[in-house]
PDB file of C-alpha atoms in Angstrom:
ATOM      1  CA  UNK Y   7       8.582 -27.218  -0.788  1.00  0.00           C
ATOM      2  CA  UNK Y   8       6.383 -26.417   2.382  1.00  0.00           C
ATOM      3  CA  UNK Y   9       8.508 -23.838   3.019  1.00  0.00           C
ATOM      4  CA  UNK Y  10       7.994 -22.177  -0.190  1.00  0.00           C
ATOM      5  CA  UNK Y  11       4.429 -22.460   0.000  1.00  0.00           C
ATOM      6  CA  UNK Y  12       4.428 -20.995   3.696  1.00  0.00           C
ATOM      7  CA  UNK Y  13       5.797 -17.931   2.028  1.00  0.00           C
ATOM      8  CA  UNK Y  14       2.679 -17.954  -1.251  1.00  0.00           C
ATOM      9  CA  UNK Y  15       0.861 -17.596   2.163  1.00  0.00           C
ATOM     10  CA  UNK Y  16       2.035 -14.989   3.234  1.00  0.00           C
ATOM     11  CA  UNK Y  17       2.441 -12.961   0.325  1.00  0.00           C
ATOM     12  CA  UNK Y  18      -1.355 -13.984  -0.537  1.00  0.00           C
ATOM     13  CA  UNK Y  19      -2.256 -12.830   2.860  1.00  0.00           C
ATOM     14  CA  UNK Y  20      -0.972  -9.625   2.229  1.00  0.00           C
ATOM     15  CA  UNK Y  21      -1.820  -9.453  -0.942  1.00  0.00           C
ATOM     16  CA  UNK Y  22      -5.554  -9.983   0.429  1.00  0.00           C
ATOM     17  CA  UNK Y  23      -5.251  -7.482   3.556  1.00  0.00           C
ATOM     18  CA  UNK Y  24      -4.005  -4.394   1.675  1.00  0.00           C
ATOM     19  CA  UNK Y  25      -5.874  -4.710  -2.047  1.00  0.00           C
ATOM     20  CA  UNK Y  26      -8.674  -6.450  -3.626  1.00  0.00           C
ATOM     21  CA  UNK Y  27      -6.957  -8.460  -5.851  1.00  0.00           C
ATOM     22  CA  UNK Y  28      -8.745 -12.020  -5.805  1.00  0.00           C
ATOM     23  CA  UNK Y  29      -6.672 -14.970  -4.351  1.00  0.00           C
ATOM     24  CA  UNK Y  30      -7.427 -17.951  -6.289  1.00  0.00           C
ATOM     25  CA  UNK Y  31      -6.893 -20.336  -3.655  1.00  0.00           C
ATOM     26  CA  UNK Y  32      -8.152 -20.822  -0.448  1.00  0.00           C
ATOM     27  CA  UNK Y  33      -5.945 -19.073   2.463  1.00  0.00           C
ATOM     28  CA  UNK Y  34      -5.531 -19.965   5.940  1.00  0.00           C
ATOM     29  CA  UNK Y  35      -5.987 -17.254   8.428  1.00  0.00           C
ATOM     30  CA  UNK Y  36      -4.186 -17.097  12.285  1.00  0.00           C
ATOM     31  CA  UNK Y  37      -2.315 -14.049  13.789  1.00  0.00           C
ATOM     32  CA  UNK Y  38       0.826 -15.538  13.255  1.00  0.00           C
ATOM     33  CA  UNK Y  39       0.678 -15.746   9.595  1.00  0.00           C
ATOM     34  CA  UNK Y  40      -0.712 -12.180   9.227  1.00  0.00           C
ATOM     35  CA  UNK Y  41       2.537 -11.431  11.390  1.00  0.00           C
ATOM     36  CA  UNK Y  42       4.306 -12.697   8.742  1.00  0.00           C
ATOM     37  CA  UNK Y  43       3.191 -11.592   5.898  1.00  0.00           C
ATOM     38  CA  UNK Y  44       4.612  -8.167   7.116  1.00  0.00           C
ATOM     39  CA  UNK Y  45       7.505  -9.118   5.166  1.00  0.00           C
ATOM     40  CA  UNK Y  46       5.179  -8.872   1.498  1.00  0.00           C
ATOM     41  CA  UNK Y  47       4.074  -5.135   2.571  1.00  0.00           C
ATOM     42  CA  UNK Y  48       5.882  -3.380   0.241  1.00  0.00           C
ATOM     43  CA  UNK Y  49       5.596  -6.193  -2.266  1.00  0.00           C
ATOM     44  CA  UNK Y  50       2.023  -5.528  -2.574  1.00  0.00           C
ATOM     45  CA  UNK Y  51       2.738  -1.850  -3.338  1.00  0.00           C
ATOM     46  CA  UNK Y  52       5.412  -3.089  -5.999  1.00  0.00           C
ATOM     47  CA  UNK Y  53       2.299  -5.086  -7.642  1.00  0.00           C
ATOM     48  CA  UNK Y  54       0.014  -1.842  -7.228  1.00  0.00           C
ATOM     49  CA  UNK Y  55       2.846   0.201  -8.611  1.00  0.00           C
ATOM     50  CA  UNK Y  56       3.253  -2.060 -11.632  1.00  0.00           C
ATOM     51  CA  UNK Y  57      -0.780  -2.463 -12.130  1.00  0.00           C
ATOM     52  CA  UNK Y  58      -0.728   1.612 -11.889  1.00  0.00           C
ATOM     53  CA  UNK Y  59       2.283   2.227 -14.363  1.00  0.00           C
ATOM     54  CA  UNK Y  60       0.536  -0.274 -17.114  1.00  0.00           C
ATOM     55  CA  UNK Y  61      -2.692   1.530 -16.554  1.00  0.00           C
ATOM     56  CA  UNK Y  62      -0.979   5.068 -17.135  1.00  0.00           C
ATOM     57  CA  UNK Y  63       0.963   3.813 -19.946  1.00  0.00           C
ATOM     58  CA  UNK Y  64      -2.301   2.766 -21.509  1.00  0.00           C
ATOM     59  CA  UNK Y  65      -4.582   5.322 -20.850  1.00  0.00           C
ATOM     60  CA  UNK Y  66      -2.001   7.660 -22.355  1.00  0.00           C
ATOM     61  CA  UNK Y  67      -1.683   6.193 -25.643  1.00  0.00           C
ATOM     62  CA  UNK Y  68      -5.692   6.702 -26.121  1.00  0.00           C
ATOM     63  CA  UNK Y  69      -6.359  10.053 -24.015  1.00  0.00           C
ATOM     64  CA  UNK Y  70      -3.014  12.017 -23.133  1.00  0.00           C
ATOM     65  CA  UNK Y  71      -1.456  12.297 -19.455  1.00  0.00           C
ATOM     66  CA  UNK Y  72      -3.534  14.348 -17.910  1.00  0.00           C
ATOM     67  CA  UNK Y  73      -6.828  12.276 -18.214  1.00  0.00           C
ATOM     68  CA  UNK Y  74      -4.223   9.180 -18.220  1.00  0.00           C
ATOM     69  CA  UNK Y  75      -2.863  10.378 -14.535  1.00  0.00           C
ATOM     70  CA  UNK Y  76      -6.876  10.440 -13.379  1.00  0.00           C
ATOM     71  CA  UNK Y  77      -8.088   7.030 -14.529  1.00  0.00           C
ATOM     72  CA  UNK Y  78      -4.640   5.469 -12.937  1.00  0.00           C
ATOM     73  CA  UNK Y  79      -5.472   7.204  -9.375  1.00  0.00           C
ATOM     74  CA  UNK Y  80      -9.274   6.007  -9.708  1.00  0.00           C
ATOM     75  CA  UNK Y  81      -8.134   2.238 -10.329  1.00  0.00           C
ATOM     76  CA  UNK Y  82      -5.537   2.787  -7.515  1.00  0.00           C
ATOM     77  CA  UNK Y  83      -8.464   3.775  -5.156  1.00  0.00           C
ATOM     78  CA  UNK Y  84     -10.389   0.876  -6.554  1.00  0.00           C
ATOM     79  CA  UNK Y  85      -7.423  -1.661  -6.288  1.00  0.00           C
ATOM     80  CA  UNK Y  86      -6.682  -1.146  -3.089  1.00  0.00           C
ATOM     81  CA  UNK Y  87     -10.103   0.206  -1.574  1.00  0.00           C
ATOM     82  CA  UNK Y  88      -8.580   3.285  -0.698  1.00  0.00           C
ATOM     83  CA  UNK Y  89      -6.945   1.888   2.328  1.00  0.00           C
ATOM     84  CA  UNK Y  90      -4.571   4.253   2.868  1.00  0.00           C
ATOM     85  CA  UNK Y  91      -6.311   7.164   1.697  1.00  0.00           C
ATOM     86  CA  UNK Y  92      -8.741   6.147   4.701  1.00  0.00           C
ATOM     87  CA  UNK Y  93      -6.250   6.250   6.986  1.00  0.00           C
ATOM     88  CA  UNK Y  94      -4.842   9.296   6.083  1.00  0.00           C
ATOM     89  CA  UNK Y  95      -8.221  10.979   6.332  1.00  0.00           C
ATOM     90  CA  UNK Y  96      -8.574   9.780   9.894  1.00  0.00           C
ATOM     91  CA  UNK Y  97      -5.481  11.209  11.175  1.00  0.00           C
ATOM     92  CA  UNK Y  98      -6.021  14.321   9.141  1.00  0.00           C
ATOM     93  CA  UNK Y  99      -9.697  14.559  11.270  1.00  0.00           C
ATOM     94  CA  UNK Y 100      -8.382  13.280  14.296  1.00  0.00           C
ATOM     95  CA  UNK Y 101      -4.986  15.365  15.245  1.00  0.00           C
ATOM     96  CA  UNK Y 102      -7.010  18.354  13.359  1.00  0.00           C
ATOM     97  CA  UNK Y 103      -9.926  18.653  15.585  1.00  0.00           C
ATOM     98  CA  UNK Y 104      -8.566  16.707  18.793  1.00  0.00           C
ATOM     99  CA  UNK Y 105      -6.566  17.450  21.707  1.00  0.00           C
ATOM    100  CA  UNK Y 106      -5.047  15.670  23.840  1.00  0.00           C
ATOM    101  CA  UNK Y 107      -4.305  11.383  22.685  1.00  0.00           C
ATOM    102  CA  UNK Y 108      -8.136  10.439  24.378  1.00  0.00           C
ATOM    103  CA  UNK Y 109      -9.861  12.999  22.084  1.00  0.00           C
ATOM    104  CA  UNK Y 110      -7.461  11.871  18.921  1.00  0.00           C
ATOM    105  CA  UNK Y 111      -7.997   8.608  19.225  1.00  0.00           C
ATOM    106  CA  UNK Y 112     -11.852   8.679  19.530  1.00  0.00           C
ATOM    107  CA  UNK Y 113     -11.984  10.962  16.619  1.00  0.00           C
ATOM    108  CA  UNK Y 114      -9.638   8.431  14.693  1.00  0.00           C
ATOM    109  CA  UNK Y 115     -11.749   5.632  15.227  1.00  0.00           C
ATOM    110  CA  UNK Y 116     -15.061   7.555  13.638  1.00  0.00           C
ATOM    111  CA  UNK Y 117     -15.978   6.365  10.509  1.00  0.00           C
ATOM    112  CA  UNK Y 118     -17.230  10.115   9.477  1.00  0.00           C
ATOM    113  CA  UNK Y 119     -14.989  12.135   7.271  1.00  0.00           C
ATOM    114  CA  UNK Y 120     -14.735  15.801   8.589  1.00  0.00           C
ATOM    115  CA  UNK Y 121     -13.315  19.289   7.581  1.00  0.00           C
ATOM    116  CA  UNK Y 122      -9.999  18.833   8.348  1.00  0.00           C
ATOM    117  CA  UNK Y 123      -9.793  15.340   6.266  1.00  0.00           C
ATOM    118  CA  UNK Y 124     -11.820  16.555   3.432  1.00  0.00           C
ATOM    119  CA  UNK Y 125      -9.739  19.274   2.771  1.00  0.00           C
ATOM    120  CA  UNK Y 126      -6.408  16.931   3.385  1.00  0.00           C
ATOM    121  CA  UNK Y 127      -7.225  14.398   1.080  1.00  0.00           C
ATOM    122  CA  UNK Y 128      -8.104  16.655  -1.796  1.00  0.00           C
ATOM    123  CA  UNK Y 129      -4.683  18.483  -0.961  1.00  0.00           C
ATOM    124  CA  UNK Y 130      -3.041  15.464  -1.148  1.00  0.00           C
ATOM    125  CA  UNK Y 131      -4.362  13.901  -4.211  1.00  0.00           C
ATOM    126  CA  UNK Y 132      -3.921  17.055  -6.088  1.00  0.00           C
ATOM    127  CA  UNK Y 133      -0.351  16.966  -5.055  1.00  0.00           C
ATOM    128  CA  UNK Y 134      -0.108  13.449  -6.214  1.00  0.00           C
ATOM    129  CA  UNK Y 135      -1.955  14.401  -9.890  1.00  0.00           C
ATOM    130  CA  UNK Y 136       0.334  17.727 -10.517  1.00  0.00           C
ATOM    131  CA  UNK Y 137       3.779  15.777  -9.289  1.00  0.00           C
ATOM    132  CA  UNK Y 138       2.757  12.814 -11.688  1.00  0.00           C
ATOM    133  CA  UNK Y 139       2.087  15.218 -14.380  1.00  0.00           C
ATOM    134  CA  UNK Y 140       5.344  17.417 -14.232  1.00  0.00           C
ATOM    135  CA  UNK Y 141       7.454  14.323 -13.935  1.00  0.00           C
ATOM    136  CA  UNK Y 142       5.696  13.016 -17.212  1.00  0.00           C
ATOM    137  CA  UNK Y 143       6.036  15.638 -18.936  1.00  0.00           C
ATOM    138  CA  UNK Y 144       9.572  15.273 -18.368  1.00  0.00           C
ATOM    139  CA  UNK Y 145       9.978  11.331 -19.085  1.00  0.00           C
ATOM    140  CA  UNK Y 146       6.919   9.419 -19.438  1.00  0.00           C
ATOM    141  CA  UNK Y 147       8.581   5.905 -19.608  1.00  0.00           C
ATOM    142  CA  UNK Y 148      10.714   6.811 -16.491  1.00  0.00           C
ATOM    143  CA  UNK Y 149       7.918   8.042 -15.008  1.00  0.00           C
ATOM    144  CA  UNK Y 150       6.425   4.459 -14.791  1.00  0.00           C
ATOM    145  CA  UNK Y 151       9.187   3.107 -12.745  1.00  0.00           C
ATOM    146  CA  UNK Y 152       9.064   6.178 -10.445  1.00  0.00           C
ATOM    147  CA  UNK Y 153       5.586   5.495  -9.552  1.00  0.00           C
ATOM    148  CA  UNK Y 154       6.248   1.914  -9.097  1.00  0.00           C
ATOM    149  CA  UNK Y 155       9.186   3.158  -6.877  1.00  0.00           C
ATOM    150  CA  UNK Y 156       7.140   4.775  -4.789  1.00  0.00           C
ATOM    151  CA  UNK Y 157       4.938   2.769  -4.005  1.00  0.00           C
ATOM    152  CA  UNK Y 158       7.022  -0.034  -2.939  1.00  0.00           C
ATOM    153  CA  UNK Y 159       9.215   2.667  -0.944  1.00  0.00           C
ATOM    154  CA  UNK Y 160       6.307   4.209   0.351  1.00  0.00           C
ATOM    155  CA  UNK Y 161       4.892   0.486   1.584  1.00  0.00           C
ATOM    156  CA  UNK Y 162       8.572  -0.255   2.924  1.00  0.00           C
ATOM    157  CA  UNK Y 163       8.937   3.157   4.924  1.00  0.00           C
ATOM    158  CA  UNK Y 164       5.086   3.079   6.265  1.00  0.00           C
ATOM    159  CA  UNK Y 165       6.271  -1.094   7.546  1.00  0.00           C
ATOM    160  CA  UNK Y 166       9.618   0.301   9.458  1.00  0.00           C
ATOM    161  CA  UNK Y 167       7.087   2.094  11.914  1.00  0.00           C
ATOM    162  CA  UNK Y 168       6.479  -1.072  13.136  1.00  0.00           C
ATOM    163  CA  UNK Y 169      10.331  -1.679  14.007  1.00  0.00           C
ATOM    164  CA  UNK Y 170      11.063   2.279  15.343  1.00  0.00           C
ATOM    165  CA  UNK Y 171       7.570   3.190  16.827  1.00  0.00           C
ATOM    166  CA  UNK Y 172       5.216   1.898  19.666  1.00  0.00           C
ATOM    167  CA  UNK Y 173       2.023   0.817  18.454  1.00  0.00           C
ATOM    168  CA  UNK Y 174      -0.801   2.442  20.753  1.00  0.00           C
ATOM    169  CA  UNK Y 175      -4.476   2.262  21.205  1.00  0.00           C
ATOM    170  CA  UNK Y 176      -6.893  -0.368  21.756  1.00  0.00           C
ATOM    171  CA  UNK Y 177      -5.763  -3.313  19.945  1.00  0.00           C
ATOM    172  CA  UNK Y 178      -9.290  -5.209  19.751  1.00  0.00           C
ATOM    173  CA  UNK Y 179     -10.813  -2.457  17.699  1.00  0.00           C
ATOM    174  CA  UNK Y 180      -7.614  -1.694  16.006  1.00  0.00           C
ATOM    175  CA  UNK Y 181      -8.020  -1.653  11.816  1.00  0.00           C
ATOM    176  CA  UNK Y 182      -4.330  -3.230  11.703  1.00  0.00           C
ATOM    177  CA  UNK Y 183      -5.411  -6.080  14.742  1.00  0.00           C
ATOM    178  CA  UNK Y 184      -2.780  -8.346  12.949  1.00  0.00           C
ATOM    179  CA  UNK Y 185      -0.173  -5.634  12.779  1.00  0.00           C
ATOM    180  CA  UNK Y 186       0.282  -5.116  16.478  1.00  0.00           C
ATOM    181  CA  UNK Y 187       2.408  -7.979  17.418  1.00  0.00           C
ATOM    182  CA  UNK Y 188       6.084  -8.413  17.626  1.00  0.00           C
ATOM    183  CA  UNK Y 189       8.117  -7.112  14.486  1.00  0.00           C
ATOM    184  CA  UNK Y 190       9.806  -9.824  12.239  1.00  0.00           C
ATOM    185  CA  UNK Y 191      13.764 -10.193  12.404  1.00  0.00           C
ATOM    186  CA  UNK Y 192      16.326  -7.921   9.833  1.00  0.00           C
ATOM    187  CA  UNK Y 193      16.443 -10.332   7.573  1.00  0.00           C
ATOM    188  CA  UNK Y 194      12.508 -10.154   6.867  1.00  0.00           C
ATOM    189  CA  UNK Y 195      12.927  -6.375   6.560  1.00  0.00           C
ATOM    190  CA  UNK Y 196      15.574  -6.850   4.245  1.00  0.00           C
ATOM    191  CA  UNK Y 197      13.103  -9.447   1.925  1.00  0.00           C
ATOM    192  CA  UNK Y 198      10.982  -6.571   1.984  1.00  0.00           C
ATOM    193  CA  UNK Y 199      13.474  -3.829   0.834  1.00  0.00           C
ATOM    194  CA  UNK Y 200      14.407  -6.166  -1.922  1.00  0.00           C
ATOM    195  CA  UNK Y 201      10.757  -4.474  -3.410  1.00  0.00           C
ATOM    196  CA  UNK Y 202      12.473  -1.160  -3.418  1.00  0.00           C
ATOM    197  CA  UNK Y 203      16.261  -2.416  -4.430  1.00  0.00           C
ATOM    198  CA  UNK Y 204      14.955  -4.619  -7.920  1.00  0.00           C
ATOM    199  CA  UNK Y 205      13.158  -1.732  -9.471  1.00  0.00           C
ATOM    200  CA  UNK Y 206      15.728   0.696  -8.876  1.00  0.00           C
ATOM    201  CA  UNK Y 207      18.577  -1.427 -10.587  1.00  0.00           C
ATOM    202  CA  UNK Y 208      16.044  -2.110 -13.513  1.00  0.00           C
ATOM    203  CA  UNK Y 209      16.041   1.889 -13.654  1.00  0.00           C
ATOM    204  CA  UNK Y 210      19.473   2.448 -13.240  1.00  0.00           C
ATOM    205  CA  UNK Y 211      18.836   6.223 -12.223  1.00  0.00           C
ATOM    206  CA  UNK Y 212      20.862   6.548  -9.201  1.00  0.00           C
ATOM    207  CA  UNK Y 213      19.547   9.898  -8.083  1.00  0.00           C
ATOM    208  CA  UNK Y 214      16.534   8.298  -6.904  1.00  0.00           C
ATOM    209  CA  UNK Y 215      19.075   6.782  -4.239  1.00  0.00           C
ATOM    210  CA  UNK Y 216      18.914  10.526  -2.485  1.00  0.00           C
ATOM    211  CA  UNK Y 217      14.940  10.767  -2.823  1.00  0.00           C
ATOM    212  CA  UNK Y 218      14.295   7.872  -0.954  1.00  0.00           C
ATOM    213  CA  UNK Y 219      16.459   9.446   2.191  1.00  0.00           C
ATOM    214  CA  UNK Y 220      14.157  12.442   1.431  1.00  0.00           C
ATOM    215  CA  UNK Y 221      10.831  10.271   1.624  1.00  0.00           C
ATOM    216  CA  UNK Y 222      12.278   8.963   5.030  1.00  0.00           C
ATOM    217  CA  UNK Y 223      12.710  11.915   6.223  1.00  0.00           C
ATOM    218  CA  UNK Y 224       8.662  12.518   6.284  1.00  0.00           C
ATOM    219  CA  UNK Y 225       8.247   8.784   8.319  1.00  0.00           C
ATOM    220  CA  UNK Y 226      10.725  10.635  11.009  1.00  0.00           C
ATOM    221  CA  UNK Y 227       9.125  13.342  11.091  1.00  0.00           C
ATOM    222  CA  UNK Y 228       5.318  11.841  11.172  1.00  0.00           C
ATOM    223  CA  UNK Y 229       6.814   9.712  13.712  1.00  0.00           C
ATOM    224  CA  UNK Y 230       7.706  12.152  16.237  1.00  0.00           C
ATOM    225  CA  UNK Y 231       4.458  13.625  16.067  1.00  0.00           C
ATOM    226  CA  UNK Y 232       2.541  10.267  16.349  1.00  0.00           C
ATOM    227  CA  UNK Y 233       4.726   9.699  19.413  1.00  0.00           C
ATOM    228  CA  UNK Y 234       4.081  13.382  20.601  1.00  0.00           C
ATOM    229  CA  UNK Y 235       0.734  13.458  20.595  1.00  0.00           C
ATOM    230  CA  UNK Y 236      -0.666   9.929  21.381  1.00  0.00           C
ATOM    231  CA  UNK Y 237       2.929   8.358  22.089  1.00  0.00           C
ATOM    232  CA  UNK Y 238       3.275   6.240  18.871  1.00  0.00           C
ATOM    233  CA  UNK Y 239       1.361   4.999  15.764  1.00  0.00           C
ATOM    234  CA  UNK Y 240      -2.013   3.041  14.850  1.00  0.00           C
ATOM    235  CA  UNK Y 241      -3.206   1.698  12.114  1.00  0.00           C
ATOM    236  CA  UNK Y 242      -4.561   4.691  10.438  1.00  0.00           C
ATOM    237  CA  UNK Y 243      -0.856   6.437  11.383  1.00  0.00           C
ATOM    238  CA  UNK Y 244       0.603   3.729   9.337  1.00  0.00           C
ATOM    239  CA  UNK Y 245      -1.361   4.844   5.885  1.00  0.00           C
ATOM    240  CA  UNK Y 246      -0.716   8.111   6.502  1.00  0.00           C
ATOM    241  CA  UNK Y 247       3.105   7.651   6.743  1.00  0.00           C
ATOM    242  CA  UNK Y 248       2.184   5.282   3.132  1.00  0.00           C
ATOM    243  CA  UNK Y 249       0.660   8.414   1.520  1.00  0.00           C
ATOM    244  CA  UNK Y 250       2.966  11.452   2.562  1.00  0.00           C
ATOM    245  CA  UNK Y 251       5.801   9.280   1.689  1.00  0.00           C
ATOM    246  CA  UNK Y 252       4.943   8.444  -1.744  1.00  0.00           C
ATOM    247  CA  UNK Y 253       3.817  11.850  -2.426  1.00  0.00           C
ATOM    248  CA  UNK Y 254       7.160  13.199  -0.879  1.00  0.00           C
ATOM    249  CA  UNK Y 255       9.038  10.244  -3.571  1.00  0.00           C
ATOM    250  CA  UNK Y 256       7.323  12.499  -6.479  1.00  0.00           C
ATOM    251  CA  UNK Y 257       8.310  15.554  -5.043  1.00  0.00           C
ATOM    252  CA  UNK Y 258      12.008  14.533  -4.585  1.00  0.00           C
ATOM    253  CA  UNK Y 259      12.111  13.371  -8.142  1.00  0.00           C
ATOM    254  CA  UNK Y 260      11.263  16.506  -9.579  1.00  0.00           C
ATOM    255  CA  UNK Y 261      13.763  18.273  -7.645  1.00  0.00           C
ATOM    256  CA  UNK Y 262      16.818  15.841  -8.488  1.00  0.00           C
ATOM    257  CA  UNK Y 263      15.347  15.678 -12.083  1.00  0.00           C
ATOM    258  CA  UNK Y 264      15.503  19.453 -11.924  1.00  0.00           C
ATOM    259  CA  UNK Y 265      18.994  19.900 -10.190  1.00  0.00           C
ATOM    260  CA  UNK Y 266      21.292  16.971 -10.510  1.00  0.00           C
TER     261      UNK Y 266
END
């Protein structure tokens, strides 16, 4: 029983670090418990996903997909208090206007938003809105569990940096503090890819199997550019790998929708 309500901690802790879903209980807070909620990462997304998909589904029965696909990326934004999005901004401002890892990381830690992530996150979300759109127009229902997919995959991917990369920067002043210690064992990672196994047997389309290699493919590559430049990932790094991932889960749907 303690056991079981060591892990409602955890998943409530992460739960409460990457949306702003209300707890309805009272949570204790130490760095080892944030450690261990690492395992619930991609669980959150599976809950944003699912939040996301009913809010699509909705919104399209009263105002068609297109102004469906807007009001689900606003009440993403607003779930989740555009965490990510933030992050990916910052690295978008930081490696396009710095040189050299001093210069990138005091850029990354400036709360302004400049050129170069202006122009990035409007690239990106229009990406996001014109992928959702094709692949709706294609199969709405399966649609929903695609976008629930991807964000769980996205989640899982973006937590993996933790096992593959070095985290970097000053820790004290980090945004992802708790994130910075030790990585759990496999078996924690495999909890967490249970997020990304369960909807994909509910869907039963196994050519999604292939896109999620292809959404990997962008964490290897973001990761040898983190590590290139500054010599491994921070916390911002982390919701960048989140976004191009799940955008790069759309794209490779279309194309094995398309082809296979």
């Amino acid at each position: 029983m303690k056991a079981l309500k060591n892990e409602l901690v955890y998943f409530a802790t992460a739960l409460m670090f990457f949306t702003r879903i209300p707890v309805p209980f009272k949570i204790p807070y130490s760095s080892d418990i944030m450690n261990r909620s690492q395992k619930y990462f991609s669980w959150v997304g599976l809950v944003v996903g699912l939040i996301n998909a009913v809010i699509l589904y909705l919104s399209f029965q009263l105002f068609g997909l297109e102004i469906a696909i807007v009001l689900m990326m606003a009440s993403s934004v607003l779930l989740t208090g555009a965490f990510h999005e933030d992050g990916f901004t910052d690295v978008c401002d930081s490696f396009g206007g710095g040189y050299g890892k001093e210069k990138i990381l005091t850029i990354m830690k400036d709360s302004r938003v400049g050129a170069y992530g202006a122009i990035g996150i409007v690239l990106l979300l229009a990406l996001k809105f014109f992928s959702i759109q094709l692949l709706g127009h294609i199969n709405l229902l399966e649609t929903l569990w695609v976008i629930i997919l991807a964000h769980s995959s996205s989640r899982f991917i973006s937590g993996t940096m933790i096992y593959t990369h070095q985290y970097v920067t000053d820790i004290d002043v980090s945004k992802s503090k708790p994130l910075a210690n030790k990585p759990l064992d496999g078996t924690s990672l495999m909890v967490g890819f249970l997020s990304v196994i369960i909807p994909l047997i509910i869907i039963q389309d196994w050519r999604l199997i292939p896109v999620l290699g292809f959404a990997y493919v962008g964490k290897i590559y973001l990761g040898w550019y983190f590590k290139k430049h500054i010599g491994g990932y921070t916390g911002d790094c982390l919701g960048t790998v989140q976004q191009v991932c799940e955008v790069l889960f759309y794209l490779g749907t279309i194309i094995v929708w398309k082809f296979i």
